[in-house]
Each structure stands twice: as C-alpha cells, then as structure tokens.
Amino acid sequence: MNVAKPGLSPQIISFQPRGDHRGSLIAIEGSKNIPFDIKRVYYIYGNVSDVRRGFHAHKDLRQVAVAVSGSCKFLLDDGENKSVVELASPDKGLVIQGLVWREMFDFSPDCVLLVLADEYYDESDYICDYSEFLRAAKLKNEK
Ligand code: T46
C-alpha cells in the first residue's frame, strides 16, 4: 500500500484472513471489525481502462472500501490536504468518512472494489460540484 504525502492520513483497517489449506476467508462484521453497522453493500467491477470515477464528496456517510480482487487507487481530498492510497489487497479496508472528495483511478482489469456503507443510497447526500465542496470544507474547517 502506497500513501502519498503530504496529505490526509488515510485510515486503513487490516482484516484477519482465516486461511487454511483450502484458501482464504475474510469476514467483515458491522461494528466489530469495521466502525459502523452496515446498511448497504455495493461493488464496482469491469472498469474500462483509464477510467476515473467518484468526483464527489458525501455530506454524511461512512464507508469502508476493499479491493477484494486486483487493485485501484483513491485520491482523497479534505479541501486542504490530499492523499493517494492504493488498495491492492483483500485484507485492507480504506475508511472514507467526513467531508472528503474522492476519485478512484488506475483500476486493474480484474479489480473488484467492494464498498460497505452505513447508510442507504441517497442521491441528496452527494456533493458533485468541486467548488461547492471546497466552500463546505472551508466552513467545516473554520468551526
Ligand atoms: C463512493 C464511491 C467510492 C445506486 O443506485 N446505488 C448505490 O448504492 C450506488 C453507490 C450507486 N447507485 C447508482 C447511481 C449511479 O447511477 O449507480 C450508478 C453509479 O454510481 P456512481 O456514479 O455514484 O459511482 P462512483 O463510482 O462514482 O461512486 C461510488 C459511490 O456512489 C460513492 O458513494 O463513495 O463509489
């Protein structure tokens, strides 16, 4: 996992693989090995090469992202600092919470990005305009 600095300090959770001679298994349990109850699960796969996704922040959503297959990168931006995090292992989860702009890129052809969220899908929770995001982040950082 490569973390570009300076920037945010991305929170990474390490999951315990339960391996044996048959292979590996990782269990993710809400409020046990991730810090919230899980209301929604989605996964992103079959990405076209060189595609970049995301380009938004959430007003109030906690998520954990895991590259269960392959790899991809996240750009995280809190309005003041940016970090690039590579997810390349099924036993690492990236916590994405607070007012953070995110972009995902450099998907490997086999990437399956699993995302666990603490809320149901709500279009009104998205901030898709970067200027609006910067204004909201500035207000938040001034508090
Ligand atoms: C995020 C990053 C990491 C749904 O109908 N339900 C859902 O739960 C989600 C997440 C999406 N959708 C629909 C909305 C769009 O029509 O699926 C389509 C693709 O979603 P979107 O363009 O938002 O995908 P990404 O990859 O840009 O962003 C997603 C999440 O939306 C977002 O919350 O943090 O992954």
mmCIF file with all atom_site columns, C-alpha atoms and ligand atoms in Angstrom:
data_model
loop_
_atom_site.group_PDB
_atom_site.id
_atom_site.type_symbol
_atom_site.label_atom_id
_atom_site.label_alt_id
_atom_site.label_comp_id
_atom_site.label_asym_id
_atom_site.label_entity_id
_atom_site.label_seq_id
_atom_site.pdbx_PDB_ins_code
_atom_site.Cartn_x
_atom_site.Cartn_y
_atom_site.Cartn_z
_atom_site.occupancy
_atom_site.B_iso_or_equiv
_atom_site.pdbx_formal_charge
_atom_site.auth_seq_id
_atom_site.auth_comp_id
_atom_site.auth_asym_id
_atom_site.auth_atom_id
_atom_site.pdbx_PDB_model_num
ATOM   1   C CA  . MET A 1 1   ? 0.000   0.000   0.000   1.00 0.00 ? 1   MET A CA  1
ATOM   2   C CA  . ASN A 1 2   ? 1.472   3.361   -1.029  1.00 0.00 ? 2   ASN A CA  1
ATOM   3   C CA  . VAL A 1 3   ? 0.377   6.553   0.664   1.00 0.00 ? 3   VAL A CA  1
ATOM   4   C CA  . ALA A 1 4   ? 1.451   9.817   -0.971  1.00 0.00 ? 4   ALA A CA  1
ATOM   5   C CA  . LYS A 1 5   ? 2.403   12.598  1.436   1.00 0.00 ? 5   LYS A CA  1
ATOM   6   C CA  . PRO A 1 6   ? 1.841   15.342  2.436   1.00 0.00 ? 6   PRO A CA  1
ATOM   7   C CA  . GLY A 1 7   ? -1.835  14.992  2.975   1.00 0.00 ? 7   GLY A CA  1
ATOM   8   C CA  . LEU A 1 8   ? -4.571  13.331  4.864   1.00 0.00 ? 8   LEU A CA  1
ATOM   9   C CA  . SER A 1 9   ? -3.761  10.333  6.994   1.00 0.00 ? 9   SER A CA  1
ATOM   10  C CA  . PRO A 1 10  ? -5.933  7.668   5.430   1.00 0.00 ? 10  PRO A CA  1
ATOM   11  C CA  . GLN A 1 11  ? -7.348  5.203   7.916   1.00 0.00 ? 11  GLN A CA  1
ATOM   12  C CA  . ILE A 1 12  ? -6.651  1.631   6.890   1.00 0.00 ? 12  ILE A CA  1
ATOM   13  C CA  . ILE A 1 13  ? -8.195  -1.376  8.591   1.00 0.00 ? 13  ILE A CA  1
ATOM   14  C CA  . SER A 1 14  ? -6.360  -4.704  8.448   1.00 0.00 ? 14  SER A CA  1
ATOM   15  C CA  . PHE A 1 15  ? -8.682  -7.683  8.345   1.00 0.00 ? 15  PHE A CA  1
ATOM   16  C CA  . GLN A 1 16  ? -7.638  -11.048 9.712   1.00 0.00 ? 16  GLN A CA  1
ATOM   17  C CA  . PRO A 1 17  ? -7.626  -13.696 6.970   1.00 0.00 ? 17  PRO A CA  1
ATOM   18  C CA  . ARG A 1 18  ? -8.830  -17.106 8.112   1.00 0.00 ? 18  ARG A CA  1
ATOM   19  C CA  . GLY A 1 19  ? -6.660  -19.223 5.875   1.00 0.00 ? 19  GLY A CA  1
ATOM   20  C CA  . ASP A 1 20  ? -6.206  -22.927 5.718   1.00 0.00 ? 20  ASP A CA  1
ATOM   21  C CA  . HIS A 1 21  ? -5.084  -25.457 3.118   1.00 0.00 ? 21  HIS A CA  1
ATOM   22  C CA  . ARG A 1 22  ? -8.230  -24.710 1.044   1.00 0.00 ? 22  ARG A CA  1
ATOM   23  C CA  . GLY A 1 23  ? -7.590  -20.994 0.656   1.00 0.00 ? 23  GLY A CA  1
ATOM   24  C CA  . SER A 1 24  ? -8.534  -17.812 2.496   1.00 0.00 ? 24  SER A CA  1
ATOM   25  C CA  . LEU A 1 25  ? -11.627 -16.270 4.010   1.00 0.00 ? 25  LEU A CA  1
ATOM   26  C CA  . ILE A 1 26  ? -12.152 -12.812 5.494   1.00 0.00 ? 26  ILE A CA  1
ATOM   27  C CA  . ALA A 1 27  ? -15.283 -11.947 7.469   1.00 0.00 ? 27  ALA A CA  1
ATOM   28  C CA  . ILE A 1 28  ? -16.377 -8.337  7.871   1.00 0.00 ? 28  ILE A CA  1
ATOM   29  C CA  . GLU A 1 29  ? -18.865 -7.712  10.646  1.00 0.00 ? 29  GLU A CA  1
ATOM   30  C CA  . GLY A 1 30  ? -20.610 -4.403  11.265  1.00 0.00 ? 30  GLY A CA  1
ATOM   31  C CA  . SER A 1 31  ? -19.421 -2.577  14.398  1.00 0.00 ? 31  SER A CA  1
ATOM   32  C CA  . LYS A 1 32  ? -16.916 -5.362  15.033  1.00 0.00 ? 32  LYS A CA  1
ATOM   33  C CA  . ASN A 1 33  ? -14.019 -5.101  12.610  1.00 0.00 ? 33  ASN A CA  1
ATOM   34  C CA  . ILE A 1 34  ? -15.391 -2.004  10.861  1.00 0.00 ? 34  ILE A CA  1
ATOM   35  C CA  . PRO A 1 35  ? -16.544 1.024   12.875  1.00 0.00 ? 35  PRO A CA  1
ATOM   36  C CA  . PHE A 1 36  ? -20.241 1.080   11.925  1.00 0.00 ? 36  PHE A CA  1
ATOM   37  C CA  . ASP A 1 37  ? -23.289 -1.057  11.246  1.00 0.00 ? 37  ASP A CA  1
ATOM   38  C CA  . ILE A 1 38  ? -23.566 -1.951  7.566   1.00 0.00 ? 38  ILE A CA  1
ATOM   39  C CA  . LYS A 1 39  ? -26.741 -0.843  5.778   1.00 0.00 ? 39  LYS A CA  1
ATOM   40  C CA  . ARG A 1 40  ? -25.548 -1.129  2.194   1.00 0.00 ? 40  ARG A CA  1
ATOM   41  C CA  . VAL A 1 41  ? -23.014 -3.093  0.174   1.00 0.00 ? 41  VAL A CA  1
ATOM   42  C CA  . TYR A 1 42  ? -22.053 -2.350  -3.420  1.00 0.00 ? 42  TYR A CA  1
ATOM   43  C CA  . TYR A 1 43  ? -19.187 -3.341  -5.656  1.00 0.00 ? 43  TYR A CA  1
ATOM   44  C CA  . ILE A 1 44  ? -17.528 -1.751  -8.635  1.00 0.00 ? 44  ILE A CA  1
ATOM   45  C CA  . TYR A 1 45  ? -16.046 -4.009  -11.308 1.00 0.00 ? 45  TYR A CA  1
ATOM   46  C CA  . GLY A 1 46  ? -15.412 -4.298  -15.039 1.00 0.00 ? 46  GLY A CA  1
ATOM   47  C CA  . ASN A 1 47  ? -13.917 -0.837  -15.189 1.00 0.00 ? 47  ASN A CA  1
ATOM   48  C CA  . VAL A 1 48  ? -12.857 0.413   -18.584 1.00 0.00 ? 48  VAL A CA  1
ATOM   49  C CA  . SER A 1 49  ? -9.112  1.080   -18.684 1.00 0.00 ? 49  SER A CA  1
ATOM   50  C CA  . ASP A 1 50  ? -8.018  4.597   -17.687 1.00 0.00 ? 50  ASP A CA  1
ATOM   51  C CA  . VAL A 1 51  ? -11.460 5.365   -16.294 1.00 0.00 ? 51  VAL A CA  1
ATOM   52  C CA  . ARG A 1 52  ? -11.714 7.724   -13.325 1.00 0.00 ? 52  ARG A CA  1
ATOM   53  C CA  . ARG A 1 53  ? -14.762 7.562   -11.047 1.00 0.00 ? 53  ARG A CA  1
ATOM   54  C CA  . GLY A 1 54  ? -16.109 9.275   -7.987  1.00 0.00 ? 54  GLY A CA  1
ATOM   55  C CA  . PHE A 1 55  ? -15.677 13.051  -8.277  1.00 0.00 ? 55  PHE A CA  1
ATOM   56  C CA  . HIS A 1 56  ? -17.861 13.780  -5.281  1.00 0.00 ? 56  HIS A CA  1
ATOM   57  C CA  . ALA A 1 57  ? -17.982 14.068  -1.507  1.00 0.00 ? 57  ALA A CA  1
ATOM   58  C CA  . HIS A 1 58  ? -20.684 12.939  0.878   1.00 0.00 ? 58  HIS A CA  1
ATOM   59  C CA  . LYS A 1 59  ? -22.369 15.146  3.435   1.00 0.00 ? 59  LYS A CA  1
ATOM   60  C CA  . ASP A 1 60  ? -22.828 12.358  5.945   1.00 0.00 ? 60  ASP A CA  1
ATOM   61  C CA  . LEU A 1 61  ? -21.732 8.841   5.054   1.00 0.00 ? 61  LEU A CA  1
ATOM   62  C CA  . ARG A 1 62  ? -19.223 6.382   6.435   1.00 0.00 ? 62  ARG A CA  1
ATOM   63  C CA  . GLN A 1 63  ? -17.785 3.751   4.126   1.00 0.00 ? 63  GLN A CA  1
ATOM   64  C CA  . VAL A 1 64  ? -15.067 1.129   4.010   1.00 0.00 ? 64  VAL A CA  1
ATOM   65  C CA  . ALA A 1 65  ? -13.641 0.179   0.596   1.00 0.00 ? 65  ALA A CA  1
ATOM   66  C CA  . VAL A 1 66  ? -11.815 -3.089  -0.070  1.00 0.00 ? 66  VAL A CA  1
ATOM   67  C CA  . ALA A 1 67  ? -10.194 -4.204  -3.338  1.00 0.00 ? 67  ALA A CA  1
ATOM   68  C CA  . VAL A 1 68  ? -11.274 -7.826  -2.954  1.00 0.00 ? 68  VAL A CA  1
ATOM   69  C CA  . SER A 1 69  ? -9.621  -8.540  -6.311  1.00 0.00 ? 69  SER A CA  1
ATOM   70  C CA  . GLY A 1 70  ? -6.990  -6.578  -8.220  1.00 0.00 ? 70  GLY A CA  1
ATOM   71  C CA  . SER A 1 71  ? -6.110  -3.011  -7.316  1.00 0.00 ? 71  SER A CA  1
ATOM   72  C CA  . CYS A 1 72  ? -7.106  0.610   -7.678  1.00 0.00 ? 72  CYS A CA  1
ATOM   73  C CA  . LYS A 1 73  ? -6.178  3.982   -6.247  1.00 0.00 ? 73  LYS A CA  1
ATOM   74  C CA  . PHE A 1 74  ? -8.136  6.559   -4.305  1.00 0.00 ? 74  PHE A CA  1
ATOM   75  C CA  . LEU A 1 75  ? -7.469  10.268  -4.273  1.00 0.00 ? 75  LEU A CA  1
ATOM   76  C CA  . LEU A 1 76  ? -8.815  11.682  -1.014  1.00 0.00 ? 76  LEU A CA  1
ATOM   77  C CA  . ASP A 1 77  ? -9.085  15.440  -0.570  1.00 0.00 ? 77  ASP A CA  1
ATOM   78  C CA  . ASP A 1 78  ? -10.431 17.221  2.516   1.00 0.00 ? 78  ASP A CA  1
ATOM   79  C CA  . GLY A 1 79  ? -10.195 20.658  0.924   1.00 0.00 ? 79  GLY A CA  1
ATOM   80  C CA  . GLU A 1 80  ? -6.788  21.357  2.460   1.00 0.00 ? 80  GLU A CA  1
ATOM   81  C CA  . ASN A 1 81  ? -4.832  18.136  2.064   1.00 0.00 ? 81  ASN A CA  1
ATOM   82  C CA  . LYS A 1 82  ? -4.773  15.376  -0.497  1.00 0.00 ? 82  LYS A CA  1
ATOM   83  C CA  . SER A 1 83  ? -3.602  11.776  -0.331  1.00 0.00 ? 83  SER A CA  1
ATOM   84  C CA  . VAL A 1 84  ? -3.386  8.973   -2.818  1.00 0.00 ? 84  VAL A CA  1
ATOM   85  C CA  . VAL A 1 85  ? -3.960  5.488   -1.418  1.00 0.00 ? 85  VAL A CA  1
ATOM   86  C CA  . GLU A 1 86  ? -3.507  2.276   -3.345  1.00 0.00 ? 86  GLU A CA  1
ATOM   87  C CA  . LEU A 1 87  ? -5.765  -0.622  -2.414  1.00 0.00 ? 87  LEU A CA  1
ATOM   88  C CA  . ALA A 1 88  ? -4.216  -3.852  -3.617  1.00 0.00 ? 88  ALA A CA  1
ATOM   89  C CA  . SER A 1 89  ? -5.078  -6.481  -1.040  1.00 0.00 ? 89  SER A CA  1
ATOM   90  C CA  . PRO A 1 90  ? -8.348  -8.092  0.094   1.00 0.00 ? 90  PRO A CA  1
ATOM   91  C CA  . ASP A 1 91  ? -7.234  -7.811  3.723   1.00 0.00 ? 91  ASP A CA  1
ATOM   92  C CA  . LYS A 1 92  ? -7.020  -3.989  3.730   1.00 0.00 ? 92  LYS A CA  1
ATOM   93  C CA  . GLY A 1 93  ? -10.003 -1.653  4.074   1.00 0.00 ? 93  GLY A CA  1
ATOM   94  C CA  . LEU A 1 94  ? -9.913  2.086   3.486   1.00 0.00 ? 94  LEU A CA  1
ATOM   95  C CA  . VAL A 1 95  ? -12.194 4.079   5.780   1.00 0.00 ? 95  VAL A CA  1
ATOM   96  C CA  . ILE A 1 96  ? -13.809 7.003   3.956   1.00 0.00 ? 96  ILE A CA  1
ATOM   97  C CA  . GLN A 1 97  ? -15.751 9.323   6.220   1.00 0.00 ? 97  GLN A CA  1
ATOM   98  C CA  . GLY A 1 98  ? -16.250 13.013  6.882   1.00 0.00 ? 98  GLY A CA  1
ATOM   99  C CA  . LEU A 1 99  ? -16.328 15.655  4.195   1.00 0.00 ? 99  LEU A CA  1
ATOM   100 C CA  . VAL A 1 100 ? -13.843 14.150  1.750   1.00 0.00 ? 100 VAL A CA  1
ATOM   101 C CA  . TRP A 1 101 ? -13.739 14.469  -2.026  1.00 0.00 ? 101 TRP A CA  1
ATOM   102 C CA  . ARG A 1 102 ? -12.845 11.121  -3.619  1.00 0.00 ? 102 ARG A CA  1
ATOM   103 C CA  . GLU A 1 103 ? -11.721 9.965   -7.031  1.00 0.00 ? 103 GLU A CA  1
ATOM   104 C CA  . MET A 1 104 ? -10.883 6.376   -7.946  1.00 0.00 ? 104 MET A CA  1
ATOM   105 C CA  . PHE A 1 105 ? -8.482  5.529   -10.755 1.00 0.00 ? 105 PHE A CA  1
ATOM   106 C CA  . ASP A 1 106 ? -5.819  3.099   -12.024 1.00 0.00 ? 106 ASP A CA  1
ATOM   107 C CA  . PHE A 1 107 ? -8.202  0.155   -11.802 1.00 0.00 ? 107 PHE A CA  1
ATOM   108 C CA  . SER A 1 108 ? -6.554  -3.116  -12.750 1.00 0.00 ? 108 SER A CA  1
ATOM   109 C CA  . PRO A 1 109 ? -8.657  -5.098  -15.261 1.00 0.00 ? 109 PRO A CA  1
ATOM   110 C CA  . ASP A 1 110 ? -9.522  -7.634  -12.544 1.00 0.00 ? 110 ASP A CA  1
ATOM   111 C CA  . CYS A 1 111 ? -10.379 -5.056  -9.869  1.00 0.00 ? 111 CYS A CA  1
ATOM   112 C CA  . VAL A 1 112 ? -13.474 -5.687  -7.796  1.00 0.00 ? 112 VAL A CA  1
ATOM   113 C CA  . LEU A 1 113 ? -13.911 -2.832  -5.340  1.00 0.00 ? 113 LEU A CA  1
ATOM   114 C CA  . LEU A 1 114 ? -16.270 -3.759  -2.516  1.00 0.00 ? 114 LEU A CA  1
ATOM   115 C CA  . VAL A 1 115 ? -17.764 -0.872  -0.536  1.00 0.00 ? 115 VAL A CA  1
ATOM   116 C CA  . LEU A 1 116 ? -19.622 -1.149  2.767   1.00 0.00 ? 116 LEU A CA  1
ATOM   117 C CA  . ALA A 1 117 ? -21.703 1.841   3.810   1.00 0.00 ? 117 ALA A CA  1
ATOM   118 C CA  . ASP A 1 118 ? -23.526 2.905   6.956   1.00 0.00 ? 118 ASP A CA  1
ATOM   119 C CA  . GLU A 1 119 ? -26.489 4.390   5.062   1.00 0.00 ? 119 GLU A CA  1
ATOM   120 C CA  . TYR A 1 120 ? -28.804 3.513   2.214   1.00 0.00 ? 120 TYR A CA  1
ATOM   121 C CA  . TYR A 1 121 ? -28.241 5.143   -1.158  1.00 0.00 ? 121 TYR A CA  1
ATOM   122 C CA  . ASP A 1 122 ? -29.323 8.773   -1.079  1.00 0.00 ? 122 ASP A CA  1
ATOM   123 C CA  . GLU A 1 123 ? -28.643 10.983  -4.078  1.00 0.00 ? 123 GLU A CA  1
ATOM   124 C CA  . SER A 1 124 ? -29.155 14.126  -1.977  1.00 0.00 ? 124 SER A CA  1
ATOM   125 C CA  . ASP A 1 125 ? -26.144 13.193  0.192   1.00 0.00 ? 125 ASP A CA  1
ATOM   126 C CA  . TYR A 1 126 ? -23.735 13.766  -2.723  1.00 0.00 ? 126 TYR A CA  1
ATOM   127 C CA  . ILE A 1 127 ? -21.759 16.970  -3.367  1.00 0.00 ? 127 ILE A CA  1
ATOM   128 C CA  . CYS A 1 128 ? -20.682 16.668  -7.014  1.00 0.00 ? 128 CYS A CA  1
ATOM   129 C CA  . ASP A 1 129 ? -19.511 20.220  -7.600  1.00 0.00 ? 129 ASP A CA  1
ATOM   130 C CA  . TYR A 1 130 ? -15.890 20.744  -6.505  1.00 0.00 ? 130 TYR A CA  1
ATOM   131 C CA  . SER A 1 131 ? -16.361 24.473  -5.768  1.00 0.00 ? 131 SER A CA  1
ATOM   132 C CA  . GLU A 1 132 ? -19.368 23.684  -3.585  1.00 0.00 ? 132 GLU A CA  1
ATOM   133 C CA  . PHE A 1 133 ? -17.297 21.014  -1.824  1.00 0.00 ? 133 PHE A CA  1
ATOM   134 C CA  . LEU A 1 134 ? -14.463 23.489  -1.163  1.00 0.00 ? 134 LEU A CA  1
ATOM   135 C CA  . ARG A 1 135 ? -16.926 26.014  0.312   1.00 0.00 ? 135 ARG A CA  1
ATOM   136 C CA  . ALA A 1 136 ? -18.447 23.341  2.581   1.00 0.00 ? 136 ALA A CA  1
ATOM   137 C CA  . ALA A 1 137 ? -14.985 22.089  3.631   1.00 0.00 ? 137 ALA A CA  1
ATOM   138 C CA  . LYS A 1 138 ? -13.827 25.645  4.428   1.00 0.00 ? 138 LYS A CA  1
ATOM   139 C CA  . LEU A 1 139 ? -16.891 26.264  6.585   1.00 0.00 ? 139 LEU A CA  1
ATOM   140 C CA  . LYS A 1 140 ? -16.320 22.954  8.379   1.00 0.00 ? 140 LYS A CA  1
ATOM   141 C CA  . ASN A 1 141 ? -12.604 23.626  8.959   1.00 0.00 ? 141 ASN A CA  1
ATOM   142 C CA  . GLU A 1 142 ? -13.387 27.097  10.369  1.00 0.00 ? 142 GLU A CA  1
ATOM   143 C CA  . LYS A 1 143 ? -15.665 25.626  13.054  1.00 0.00 ? 143 LYS A CA  1
HETATM 144 C C1  . T46 B 2 .   ? -18.500 6.456   -3.418  1.00 0.00 ? 1   T46 B C1  1
HETATM 145 C C2  . T46 B 2 .   ? -17.588 5.762   -4.360  1.00 0.00 ? 1   T46 B C2  1
HETATM 146 C C3  . T46 B 2 .   ? -16.453 5.075   -3.656  1.00 0.00 ? 1   T46 B C3  1
HETATM 147 C C4  . T46 B 2 .   ? -27.131 3.187   -6.857  1.00 0.00 ? 1   T46 B C4  1
HETATM 148 O O1  . T46 B 2 .   ? -28.226 3.073   -7.449  1.00 0.00 ? 1   T46 B O1  1
HETATM 149 N N1  . T46 B 2 .   ? -26.985 2.749   -5.585  1.00 0.00 ? 1   T46 B N1  1
HETATM 150 C C5  . T46 B 2 .   ? -25.807 2.847   -4.902  1.00 0.00 ? 1   T46 B C5  1
HETATM 151 O O2  . T46 B 2 .   ? -25.743 2.412   -3.735  1.00 0.00 ? 1   T46 B O2  1
HETATM 152 C C6  . T46 B 2 .   ? -24.703 3.460   -5.555  1.00 0.00 ? 1   T46 B C6  1
HETATM 153 C C7  . T46 B 2 .   ? -23.384 3.605   -4.829  1.00 0.00 ? 1   T46 B C7  1
HETATM 154 C C8  . T46 B 2 .   ? -24.861 3.903   -6.843  1.00 0.00 ? 1   T46 B C8  1
HETATM 155 N N2  . T46 B 2 .   ? -26.041 3.771   -7.479  1.00 0.00 ? 1   T46 B N2  1
HETATM 156 C C9  . T46 B 2 .   ? -26.169 4.207   -8.875  1.00 0.00 ? 1   T46 B C9  1
HETATM 157 C C10 . T46 B 2 .   ? -26.007 5.695   -9.099  1.00 0.00 ? 1   T46 B C10 1
HETATM 158 C C11 . T46 B 2 .   ? -25.405 5.769   -10.486 1.00 0.00 ? 1   T46 B C11 1
HETATM 159 O O3  . T46 B 2 .   ? -26.453 5.738   -11.434 1.00 0.00 ? 1   T46 B O3  1
HETATM 160 O O4  . T46 B 2 .   ? -25.123 3.581   -9.624  1.00 0.00 ? 1   T46 B O4  1
HETATM 161 C C12 . T46 B 2 .   ? -24.616 4.457   -10.612 1.00 0.00 ? 1   T46 B C12 1
HETATM 162 C C13 . T46 B 2 .   ? -23.103 4.643   -10.453 1.00 0.00 ? 1   T46 B C13 1
HETATM 163 O O5  . T46 B 2 .   ? -22.855 5.346   -9.208  1.00 0.00 ? 1   T46 B O5  1
HETATM 164 P P1  . T46 B 2 .   ? -21.743 6.486   -9.088  1.00 0.00 ? 1   T46 B P1  1
HETATM 165 O O6  . T46 B 2 .   ? -21.608 7.214   -10.359 1.00 0.00 ? 1   T46 B O6  1
HETATM 166 O O7  . T46 B 2 .   ? -22.089 7.314   -7.876  1.00 0.00 ? 1   T46 B O7  1
HETATM 167 O O8  . T46 B 2 .   ? -20.415 5.627   -8.812  1.00 0.00 ? 1   T46 B O8  1
HETATM 168 P P2  . T46 B 2 .   ? -18.988 6.122   -8.375  1.00 0.00 ? 1   T46 B P2  1
HETATM 169 O O9  . T46 B 2 .   ? -18.077 5.007   -8.631  1.00 0.00 ? 1   T46 B O9  1
HETATM 170 O O10 . T46 B 2 .   ? -18.662 7.438   -8.969  1.00 0.00 ? 1   T46 B O10 1
HETATM 171 O O11 . T46 B 2 .   ? -19.101 6.376   -6.774  1.00 0.00 ? 1   T46 B O11 1
HETATM 172 C C14 . T46 B 2 .   ? -19.401 5.298   -5.900  1.00 0.00 ? 1   T46 B C14 1
HETATM 173 C C15 . T46 B 2 .   ? -20.421 5.722   -4.831  1.00 0.00 ? 1   T46 B C15 1
HETATM 174 O O12 . T46 B 2 .   ? -21.571 6.303   -5.478  1.00 0.00 ? 1   T46 B O12 1
HETATM 175 C C16 . T46 B 2 .   ? -19.883 6.729   -3.861  1.00 0.00 ? 1   T46 B C16 1
HETATM 176 O O13 . T46 B 2 .   ? -20.756 6.858   -2.764  1.00 0.00 ? 1   T46 B O13 1
HETATM 177 O O14 . T46 B 2 .   ? -18.077 6.924   -2.373  1.00 0.00 ? 1   T46 B O14 1
HETATM 178 O O15 . T46 B 2 .   ? -18.226 4.838   -5.240  1.00 0.00 ? 1   T46 B O15 1
#
